[in-house]
Amino acid sequence: MEFILVTQQARPHVALIQLNRPKELNALNLQLMAELRDALKELDQNEEVRAIVLTGNERAFAAGADIKQMADKTAIDMLHIDQFSTWDQIKKTKKPLIAAVSGFALGGGCELAMTCDMIIASETAQFGQPEIKIGVMPGAGGTQRLTRALGKARAMEMVLTGKSISAREAEKHGLVNRVVPVELHLEEAFKLAGEIAQLSPVAVKLAKESVNRAFEAHLEEGLHFERKNFYLTFASEDQTEGMAAFVEKRQPVFKGK
């Protein structure tokens, strides 16, 4: 891996992926995204990993896509490159994915953070979709996820003007979970990941799947999907252990089975 750093056990059952193009403010080139896709796929299959934290550095989570790779491309070139198939694979990550964001999260960087399940932001974090300023528009989910998070009016203003918002504004409108001092943002993400990693991996996977379905289906379909996954948890050893531990007034020991 040239552009990312992977620590499989940064904390018990918690893996860390760090974007590592500091000179380019972690601009998302094709190779970095392919490395990220492959790392997430591997961690998803690792039974020792129950949650994943994705971060950049204090100056930038990711300042956007690598414009140099796209500047001379035609529409047909972009169609053949098919860069968004990589994003589609990242979206399919089954384990909880938490973004620890400090500094710039712009363009593709904002879209990558929103692809994660939760976002912990430092006080210096900035979120925005400035693509309009270079004659294009968001293409990796920016118009869709930002609108779902902020509402039409605010998302429209950000997308059509390219303006960014602060971490506090993002927290106020529900884009991020919480804002903490810069020096604590990664530790706070580990704390959240650690809480989730203590719970049943089976139930966590099914619950994540159900929450995501809320954004992709009508209410009745979503309720049906949720109910199916609820019943499915009763096929797991974790459910038996969890309920037995509750009755016996002890801490459960979940094995992901």
PDB file of C-alpha atoms in Angstrom:
ATOM      1  CA  MET A   1       0.000   0.000   0.000  1.00  0.00           C
ATOM      2  CA  GLU A   2       1.536   3.310  -1.088  1.00  0.00           C
ATOM      3  CA  PHE A   3      -1.122   5.855  -0.164  1.00  0.00           C
ATOM      4  CA  ILE A   4      -2.806   4.401   2.920  1.00  0.00           C
ATOM      5  CA  LEU A   5      -1.587   2.989   6.239  1.00  0.00           C
ATOM      6  CA  VAL A   6      -3.488   0.086   7.811  1.00  0.00           C
ATOM      7  CA  THR A   7      -3.328  -1.004  11.455  1.00  0.00           C
ATOM      8  CA  GLN A   8      -5.466  -4.094  11.941  1.00  0.00           C
ATOM      9  CA  GLN A   9      -5.580  -3.867  15.743  1.00  0.00           C
ATOM     10  CA  ALA A  10      -5.247  -0.177  16.589  1.00  0.00           C
ATOM     11  CA  ARG A  11      -7.508  -0.986  19.522  1.00  0.00           C
ATOM     12  CA  PRO A  12      -9.049  -4.339  20.518  1.00  0.00           C
ATOM     13  CA  HIS A  13     -11.199  -5.420  17.546  1.00  0.00           C
ATOM     14  CA  VAL A  14     -10.809  -1.950  15.953  1.00  0.00           C
ATOM     15  CA  ALA A  15      -8.803  -1.358  12.772  1.00  0.00           C
ATOM     16  CA  LEU A  16      -7.427   1.975  11.577  1.00  0.00           C
ATOM     17  CA  ILE A  17      -6.953   3.146   8.003  1.00  0.00           C
ATOM     18  CA  GLN A  18      -5.069   6.396   7.509  1.00  0.00           C
ATOM     19  CA  LEU A  19      -5.030   8.220   4.184  1.00  0.00           C
ATOM     20  CA  ASN A  20      -1.378   9.015   3.521  1.00  0.00           C
ATOM     21  CA  ARG A  21      -0.756  11.633   0.836  1.00  0.00           C
ATOM     22  CA  PRO A  22       0.094  14.518   3.166  1.00  0.00           C
ATOM     23  CA  LYS A  23       1.775  16.726   0.536  1.00  0.00           C
ATOM     24  CA  GLU A  24      -1.369  16.548  -1.609  1.00  0.00           C
ATOM     25  CA  LEU A  25      -3.709  17.019   1.389  1.00  0.00           C
ATOM     26  CA  ASN A  26      -4.757  13.397   0.889  1.00  0.00           C
ATOM     27  CA  ALA A  27      -6.232  14.083  -2.552  1.00  0.00           C
ATOM     28  CA  LEU A  28      -8.106  10.977  -3.656  1.00  0.00           C
ATOM     29  CA  ASN A  29      -6.361   9.620  -6.731  1.00  0.00           C
ATOM     30  CA  LEU A  30      -7.369   6.353  -8.392  1.00  0.00           C
ATOM     31  CA  GLN A  31      -4.624   4.339  -6.717  1.00  0.00           C
ATOM     32  CA  LEU A  32      -5.481   5.556  -3.210  1.00  0.00           C
ATOM     33  CA  MET A  33      -9.146   4.705  -3.718  1.00  0.00           C
ATOM     34  CA  ALA A  34      -8.263   1.239  -5.042  1.00  0.00           C
ATOM     35  CA  GLU A  35      -6.021   0.646  -2.017  1.00  0.00           C
ATOM     36  CA  LEU A  36      -8.805   1.801   0.300  1.00  0.00           C
ATOM     37  CA  ARG A  37     -11.312  -0.490  -1.407  1.00  0.00           C
ATOM     38  CA  ASP A  38      -9.002  -3.497  -1.083  1.00  0.00           C
ATOM     39  CA  ALA A  39      -8.123  -2.745   2.546  1.00  0.00           C
ATOM     40  CA  LEU A  40     -11.779  -2.438   3.539  1.00  0.00           C
ATOM     41  CA  LYS A  41     -12.604  -5.688   1.780  1.00  0.00           C
ATOM     42  CA  GLU A  42      -9.813  -7.471   3.667  1.00  0.00           C
ATOM     43  CA  LEU A  43     -10.809  -5.989   7.031  1.00  0.00           C
ATOM     44  CA  ASP A  44     -14.441  -6.878   6.369  1.00  0.00           C
ATOM     45  CA  GLN A  45     -13.382 -10.530   6.117  1.00  0.00           C
ATOM     46  CA  ASN A  46     -11.147 -10.425   9.209  1.00  0.00           C
ATOM     47  CA  GLU A  47     -13.078 -11.930  12.125  1.00  0.00           C
ATOM     48  CA  GLU A  48     -10.843 -10.137  14.643  1.00  0.00           C
ATOM     49  CA  VAL A  49     -11.992  -6.742  13.328  1.00  0.00           C
ATOM     50  CA  ARG A  50     -15.422  -5.521  14.403  1.00  0.00           C
ATOM     51  CA  ALA A  51     -15.224  -1.791  13.590  1.00  0.00           C
ATOM     52  CA  ILE A  52     -13.046   0.384  11.365  1.00  0.00           C
ATOM     53  CA  VAL A  53     -11.844   3.976  11.785  1.00  0.00           C
ATOM     54  CA  LEU A  54     -10.881   5.976   8.690  1.00  0.00           C
ATOM     55  CA  THR A  55      -8.823   9.135   9.097  1.00  0.00           C
ATOM     56  CA  GLY A  56      -6.395  11.511   7.393  1.00  0.00           C
ATOM     57  CA  ASN A  57      -4.203  13.896   9.345  1.00  0.00           C
ATOM     58  CA  GLU A  58      -4.840  17.030  11.402  1.00  0.00           C
ATOM     59  CA  ARG A  59      -4.574  19.296   8.360  1.00  0.00           C
ATOM     60  CA  ALA A  60      -6.820  17.331   6.011  1.00  0.00           C
ATOM     61  CA  PHE A  61      -9.047  14.293   6.000  1.00  0.00           C
ATOM     62  CA  ALA A  62      -9.070  14.614   2.217  1.00  0.00           C
ATOM     63  CA  ALA A  63      -9.134  17.886   0.295  1.00  0.00           C
ATOM     64  CA  GLY A  64     -10.892  16.398  -2.725  1.00  0.00           C
ATOM     65  CA  ALA A  65     -10.273  14.314  -5.799  1.00  0.00           C
ATOM     66  CA  ASP A  66      -6.951  14.450  -7.619  1.00  0.00           C
ATOM     67  CA  ILE A  67      -7.833  17.015 -10.289  1.00  0.00           C
ATOM     68  CA  LYS A  68      -4.569  16.413 -12.176  1.00  0.00           C
ATOM     69  CA  GLN A  69      -5.780  12.916 -13.038  1.00  0.00           C
ATOM     70  CA  MET A  70      -9.011  14.238 -14.516  1.00  0.00           C
ATOM     71  CA  ALA A  71      -8.198  17.606 -16.074  1.00  0.00           C
ATOM     72  CA  ASP A  72      -7.512  16.314 -19.608  1.00  0.00           C
ATOM     73  CA  LYS A  73     -10.116  13.523 -19.671  1.00  0.00           C
ATOM     74  CA  THR A  74     -13.142  13.338 -21.944  1.00  0.00           C
ATOM     75  CA  ALA A  75     -16.563  12.062 -20.975  1.00  0.00           C
ATOM     76  CA  ILE A  76     -15.767   8.763 -22.697  1.00  0.00           C
ATOM     77  CA  ASP A  77     -12.438   8.524 -20.839  1.00  0.00           C
ATOM     78  CA  MET A  78     -14.250   8.967 -17.533  1.00  0.00           C
ATOM     79  CA  LEU A  79     -16.829   6.371 -18.528  1.00  0.00           C
ATOM     80  CA  HIS A  80     -14.099   3.820 -19.267  1.00  0.00           C
ATOM     81  CA  ILE A  81     -12.133   4.614 -16.101  1.00  0.00           C
ATOM     82  CA  ASP A  82     -15.342   3.947 -14.142  1.00  0.00           C
ATOM     83  CA  GLN A  83     -13.901   5.333 -10.908  1.00  0.00           C
ATOM     84  CA  PHE A  84     -17.246   5.167  -9.136  1.00  0.00           C
ATOM     85  CA  SER A  85     -17.290   1.366  -9.180  1.00  0.00           C
ATOM     86  CA  THR A  86     -14.595   1.618  -6.500  1.00  0.00           C
ATOM     87  CA  TRP A  87     -16.867   3.866  -4.431  1.00  0.00           C
ATOM     88  CA  ASP A  88     -19.704   1.371  -4.857  1.00  0.00           C
ATOM     89  CA  GLN A  89     -17.519  -1.361  -3.365  1.00  0.00           C
ATOM     90  CA  ILE A  90     -16.507   0.858  -0.427  1.00  0.00           C
ATOM     91  CA  LYS A  91     -20.185   1.532   0.270  1.00  0.00           C
ATOM     92  CA  LYS A  92     -20.740  -2.222   0.618  1.00  0.00           C
ATOM     93  CA  THR A  93     -18.478  -2.482   3.682  1.00  0.00           C
ATOM     94  CA  LYS A  94     -20.484  -4.498   6.198  1.00  0.00           C
ATOM     95  CA  LYS A  95     -18.661  -3.515   9.383  1.00  0.00           C
ATOM     96  CA  PRO A  96     -19.215  -0.110  11.020  1.00  0.00           C
ATOM     97  CA  LEU A  97     -17.009   2.529   9.422  1.00  0.00           C
ATOM     98  CA  ILE A  98     -16.282   5.692  11.401  1.00  0.00           C
ATOM     99  CA  ALA A  99     -14.620   8.744   9.854  1.00  0.00           C
ATOM    100  CA  ALA A 100     -12.324  10.786  12.105  1.00  0.00           C
ATOM    101  CA  VAL A 101     -12.181  14.123  10.302  1.00  0.00           C
ATOM    102  CA  SER A 102      -9.854  17.041  10.932  1.00  0.00           C
ATOM    103  CA  GLY A 103      -9.158  19.939   8.591  1.00  0.00           C
ATOM    104  CA  PHE A 104     -10.382  19.798   5.003  1.00  0.00           C
ATOM    105  CA  ALA A 105     -13.090  17.339   3.966  1.00  0.00           C
ATOM    106  CA  LEU A 106     -13.918  18.816   0.587  1.00  0.00           C
ATOM    107  CA  GLY A 107     -15.285  17.434  -2.662  1.00  0.00           C
ATOM    108  CA  GLY A 108     -14.467  13.740  -2.763  1.00  0.00           C
ATOM    109  CA  GLY A 109     -13.196  14.032   0.805  1.00  0.00           C
ATOM    110  CA  CYS A 110     -16.610  15.174   2.012  1.00  0.00           C
ATOM    111  CA  GLU A 111     -18.253  12.437  -0.042  1.00  0.00           C
ATOM    112  CA  LEU A 112     -15.902   9.828   1.436  1.00  0.00           C
ATOM    113  CA  ALA A 113     -16.673  10.979   4.983  1.00  0.00           C
ATOM    114  CA  MET A 114     -20.409  10.792   4.223  1.00  0.00           C
ATOM    115  CA  THR A 115     -19.985   7.277   2.828  1.00  0.00           C
ATOM    116  CA  CYS A 116     -18.903   6.249   6.318  1.00  0.00           C
ATOM    117  CA  ASP A 117     -21.536   5.331   8.888  1.00  0.00           C
ATOM    118  CA  MET A 118     -20.592   7.964  11.466  1.00  0.00           C
ATOM    119  CA  ILE A 119     -18.348  11.044  11.586  1.00  0.00           C
ATOM    120  CA  ILE A 120     -16.331  12.390  14.490  1.00  0.00           C
ATOM    121  CA  ALA A 121     -15.058  15.870  13.633  1.00  0.00           C
ATOM    122  CA  SER A 122     -12.330  18.013  15.109  1.00  0.00           C
ATOM    123  CA  GLU A 123     -12.994  21.698  15.736  1.00  0.00           C
ATOM    124  CA  THR A 124     -10.998  22.565  12.606  1.00  0.00           C
ATOM    125  CA  ALA A 125     -12.964  20.334  10.240  1.00  0.00           C
ATOM    126  CA  GLN A 126     -14.526  21.917   7.152  1.00  0.00           C
ATOM    127  CA  PHE A 127     -17.055  20.151   4.943  1.00  0.00           C
ATOM    128  CA  GLY A 128     -17.928  21.218   1.425  1.00  0.00           C
ATOM    129  CA  GLN A 129     -18.582  20.341  -2.207  1.00  0.00           C
ATOM    130  CA  PRO A 130     -16.617  22.967  -4.168  1.00  0.00           C
ATOM    131  CA  GLU A 131     -16.726  21.129  -7.526  1.00  0.00           C
ATOM    132  CA  ILE A 132     -18.913  23.846  -9.061  1.00  0.00           C
ATOM    133  CA  LYS A 133     -15.958  26.226  -8.858  1.00  0.00           C
ATOM    134  CA  ILE A 134     -14.019  24.182 -11.420  1.00  0.00           C
ATOM    135  CA  GLY A 135     -16.915  23.655 -13.785  1.00  0.00           C
ATOM    136  CA  VAL A 136     -18.184  20.263 -12.624  1.00  0.00           C
ATOM    137  CA  MET A 137     -20.414  18.914  -9.858  1.00  0.00           C
ATOM    138  CA  PRO A 138     -20.253  16.215  -7.169  1.00  0.00           C
ATOM    139  CA  GLY A 139     -20.247  12.715  -8.629  1.00  0.00           C
ATOM    140  CA  ALA A 140     -19.621  10.342  -5.718  1.00  0.00           C
ATOM    141  CA  GLY A 141     -22.832  10.938  -3.806  1.00  0.00           C
ATOM    142  CA  GLY A 142     -22.411  14.557  -2.724  1.00  0.00           C
ATOM    143  CA  THR A 143     -25.724  15.839  -4.045  1.00  0.00           C
ATOM    144  CA  GLN A 144     -27.587  12.883  -2.571  1.00  0.00           C
ATOM    145  CA  ARG A 145     -26.039  12.292   0.862  1.00  0.00           C
ATOM    146  CA  LEU A 146     -25.584  15.973   1.643  1.00  0.00           C
ATOM    147  CA  THR A 147     -29.248  16.639   0.846  1.00  0.00           C
ATOM    148  CA  ARG A 148     -30.364  13.776   3.079  1.00  0.00           C
ATOM    149  CA  ALA A 149     -28.197  15.070   5.914  1.00  0.00           C
ATOM    150  CA  LEU A 150     -28.791  18.826   5.678  1.00  0.00           C
ATOM    151  CA  GLY A 151     -32.048  19.212   3.774  1.00  0.00           C
ATOM    152  CA  LYS A 152     -32.621  20.613   0.291  1.00  0.00           C
ATOM    153  CA  ALA A 153     -32.035  24.324   0.891  1.00  0.00           C
ATOM    154  CA  ARG A 154     -28.698  24.064   2.700  1.00  0.00           C
ATOM    155  CA  ALA A 155     -27.393  21.340   0.412  1.00  0.00           C
ATOM    156  CA  MET A 156     -28.433  23.315  -2.653  1.00  0.00           C
ATOM    157  CA  GLU A 157     -26.575  26.390  -1.415  1.00  0.00           C
ATOM    158  CA  MET A 158     -23.416  24.422  -0.696  1.00  0.00           C
ATOM    159  CA  VAL A 159     -23.441  22.551  -4.005  1.00  0.00           C
ATOM    160  CA  LEU A 160     -24.322  25.570  -6.177  1.00  0.00           C
ATOM    161  CA  THR A 161     -21.912  28.026  -4.514  1.00  0.00           C
ATOM    162  CA  GLY A 162     -19.132  25.698  -3.427  1.00  0.00           C
ATOM    163  CA  LYS A 163     -19.204  27.155   0.084  1.00  0.00           C
ATOM    164  CA  SER A 164     -18.067  24.952   2.953  1.00  0.00           C
ATOM    165  CA  ILE A 165     -19.421  24.707   6.490  1.00  0.00           C
ATOM    166  CA  SER A 166     -17.614  24.438   9.812  1.00  0.00           C
ATOM    167  CA  ALA A 167     -17.580  21.429  12.090  1.00  0.00           C
ATOM    168  CA  ARG A 168     -20.033  23.145  14.453  1.00  0.00           C
ATOM    169  CA  GLU A 169     -22.453  23.885  11.609  1.00  0.00           C
ATOM    170  CA  ALA A 170     -22.144  20.287  10.443  1.00  0.00           C
ATOM    171  CA  GLU A 171     -22.929  19.073  13.955  1.00  0.00           C
ATOM    172  CA  LYS A 172     -25.898  21.442  14.275  1.00  0.00           C
ATOM    173  CA  HIS A 173     -27.469  20.082  11.092  1.00  0.00           C
ATOM    174  CA  GLY A 174     -26.753  16.416  11.801  1.00  0.00           C
ATOM    175  CA  LEU A 175     -23.935  15.779   9.325  1.00  0.00           C
ATOM    176  CA  VAL A 176     -21.511  14.709  12.082  1.00  0.00           C
ATOM    177  CA  ASN A 177     -21.999  12.889  15.388  1.00  0.00           C
ATOM    178  CA  ARG A 178     -19.974  15.309  17.495  1.00  0.00           C
ATOM    179  CA  VAL A 179     -17.153  17.822  17.504  1.00  0.00           C
ATOM    180  CA  VAL A 180     -14.124  17.558  19.785  1.00  0.00           C
ATOM    181  CA  PRO A 181     -10.730  19.317  20.083  1.00  0.00           C
ATOM    182  CA  VAL A 182      -8.250  18.453  17.334  1.00  0.00           C
ATOM    183  CA  GLU A 183      -6.017  16.412  19.605  1.00  0.00           C
ATOM    184  CA  LEU A 184      -8.952  14.237  20.690  1.00  0.00           C
ATOM    185  CA  HIS A 185     -10.789  13.551  17.436  1.00  0.00           C
ATOM    186  CA  LEU A 186      -9.052  10.266  16.622  1.00  0.00           C
ATOM    187  CA  GLU A 187      -9.301   9.020  20.199  1.00  0.00           C
ATOM    188  CA  GLU A 188     -13.008   9.893  20.242  1.00  0.00           C
ATOM    189  CA  ALA A 189     -13.490   7.853  17.062  1.00  0.00           C
ATOM    190  CA  PHE A 190     -11.650   4.937  18.677  1.00  0.00           C
ATOM    191  CA  LYS A 191     -13.893   5.273  21.731  1.00  0.00           C
ATOM    192  CA  LEU A 192     -17.039   5.060  19.606  1.00  0.00           C
ATOM    193  CA  ALA A 193     -15.642   2.169  17.571  1.00  0.00           C
ATOM    194  CA  GLY A 194     -14.646   0.391  20.779  1.00  0.00           C
ATOM    195  CA  GLU A 195     -18.159   0.660  22.195  1.00  0.00           C
ATOM    196  CA  ILE A 196     -19.570  -0.928  19.057  1.00  0.00           C
ATOM    197  CA  ALA A 197     -16.843  -3.595  18.955  1.00  0.00           C
ATOM    198  CA  GLN A 198     -17.955  -4.884  22.360  1.00  0.00           C
ATOM    199  CA  LEU A 199     -21.403  -5.737  21.025  1.00  0.00           C
ATOM    200  CA  SER A 200     -22.650  -8.635  18.925  1.00  0.00           C
ATOM    201  CA  PRO A 201     -21.023  -8.447  15.467  1.00  0.00           C
ATOM    202  CA  VAL A 202     -24.016 -10.262  14.002  1.00  0.00           C
ATOM    203  CA  ALA A 203     -26.558  -7.826  15.435  1.00  0.00           C
ATOM    204  CA  VAL A 204     -24.366  -4.812  14.540  1.00  0.00           C
ATOM    205  CA  LYS A 205     -24.087  -5.934  10.919  1.00  0.00           C
ATOM    206  CA  LEU A 206     -27.838  -6.488  10.588  1.00  0.00           C
ATOM    207  CA  ALA A 207     -28.647  -3.210  12.354  1.00  0.00           C
ATOM    208  CA  LYS A 208     -26.299  -1.226  10.104  1.00  0.00           C
ATOM    209  CA  GLU A 209     -27.886  -2.824   7.063  1.00  0.00           C
ATOM    210  CA  SER A 210     -31.351  -1.889   8.310  1.00  0.00           C
ATOM    211  CA  VAL A 211     -30.482   1.759   9.065  1.00  0.00           C
ATOM    212  CA  ASN A 212     -28.971   2.132   5.589  1.00  0.00           C
ATOM    213  CA  ARG A 213     -32.112   0.690   4.052  1.00  0.00           C
ATOM    214  CA  ALA A 214     -34.090   3.579   5.572  1.00  0.00           C
ATOM    215  CA  PHE A 215     -32.453   5.876   3.012  1.00  0.00           C
ATOM    216  CA  GLU A 216     -33.104   3.554   0.097  1.00  0.00           C
ATOM    217  CA  ALA A 217     -36.691   2.375   0.591  1.00  0.00           C
ATOM    218  CA  HIS A 218     -40.205   3.529   1.350  1.00  0.00           C
ATOM    219  CA  LEU A 219     -41.299   3.205   4.977  1.00  0.00           C
ATOM    220  CA  GLU A 220     -43.261  -0.030   4.563  1.00  0.00           C
ATOM    221  CA  GLU A 221     -40.428  -1.724   2.691  1.00  0.00           C
ATOM    222  CA  GLY A 222     -37.944  -0.492   5.295  1.00  0.00           C
ATOM    223  CA  LEU A 223     -40.085  -1.799   8.153  1.00  0.00           C
ATOM    224  CA  HIS A 224     -40.363  -5.186   6.446  1.00  0.00           C
ATOM    225  CA  PHE A 225     -36.571  -5.315   5.987  1.00  0.00           C
ATOM    226  CA  GLU A 226     -35.975  -4.320   9.616  1.00  0.00           C
ATOM    227  CA  ARG A 227     -38.365  -6.997  10.860  1.00  0.00           C
ATOM    228  CA  LYS A 228     -36.664  -9.680   8.760  1.00  0.00           C
ATOM    229  CA  ASN A 229     -33.256  -8.756  10.171  1.00  0.00           C
ATOM    230  CA  PHE A 230     -34.674  -8.669  13.707  1.00  0.00           C
ATOM    231  CA  TYR A 231     -35.910 -12.242  13.337  1.00  0.00           C
ATOM    232  CA  LEU A 232     -32.549 -13.233  11.851  1.00  0.00           C
ATOM    233  CA  THR A 233     -30.707 -12.180  15.026  1.00  0.00           C
ATOM    234  CA  PHE A 234     -32.512 -15.041  16.808  1.00  0.00           C
ATOM    235  CA  ALA A 235     -30.561 -17.498  14.673  1.00  0.00           C
ATOM    236  CA  SER A 236     -27.291 -16.341  16.269  1.00  0.00           C
ATOM    237  CA  GLU A 237     -25.400 -17.596  19.298  1.00  0.00           C
ATOM    238  CA  ASP A 238     -24.853 -13.949  20.216  1.00  0.00           C
ATOM    239  CA  GLN A 239     -28.588 -13.483  20.781  1.00  0.00           C
ATOM    240  CA  THR A 240     -28.714 -16.490  23.090  1.00  0.00           C
ATOM    241  CA  GLU A 241     -25.660 -15.255  24.990  1.00  0.00           C
ATOM    242  CA  GLY A 242     -26.868 -11.656  25.179  1.00  0.00           C
ATOM    243  CA  MET A 243     -30.265 -12.488  26.589  1.00  0.00           C
ATOM    244  CA  ALA A 244     -28.871 -15.126  28.971  1.00  0.00           C
ATOM    245  CA  ALA A 245     -26.345 -12.599  30.286  1.00  0.00           C
ATOM    246  CA  PHE A 246     -29.134 -10.060  30.828  1.00  0.00           C
ATOM    247  CA  VAL A 247     -31.205 -12.548  32.810  1.00  0.00           C
ATOM    248  CA  GLU A 248     -28.142 -13.675  34.799  1.00  0.00           C
ATOM    249  CA  LYS A 249     -27.030 -10.079  35.447  1.00  0.00           C
ATOM    250  CA  ARG A 250     -23.573 -10.462  33.921  1.00  0.00           C
ATOM    251  CA  GLN A 251     -21.615  -9.016  30.980  1.00  0.00           C
ATOM    252  CA  PRO A 252     -22.186 -10.907  27.712  1.00  0.00           C
ATOM    253  CA  VAL A 253     -19.311 -12.398  25.737  1.00  0.00           C
ATOM    254  CA  PHE A 254     -20.108 -12.013  22.058  1.00  0.00           C
ATOM    255  CA  LYS A 255     -18.327 -14.177  19.476  1.00  0.00           C
ATOM    256  CA  GLY A 256     -19.930 -13.039  16.256  1.00  0.00           C
ATOM    257  CA  LYS A 257     -21.689 -16.353  15.659  1.00  0.00           C
TER     258      LYS A 257
END
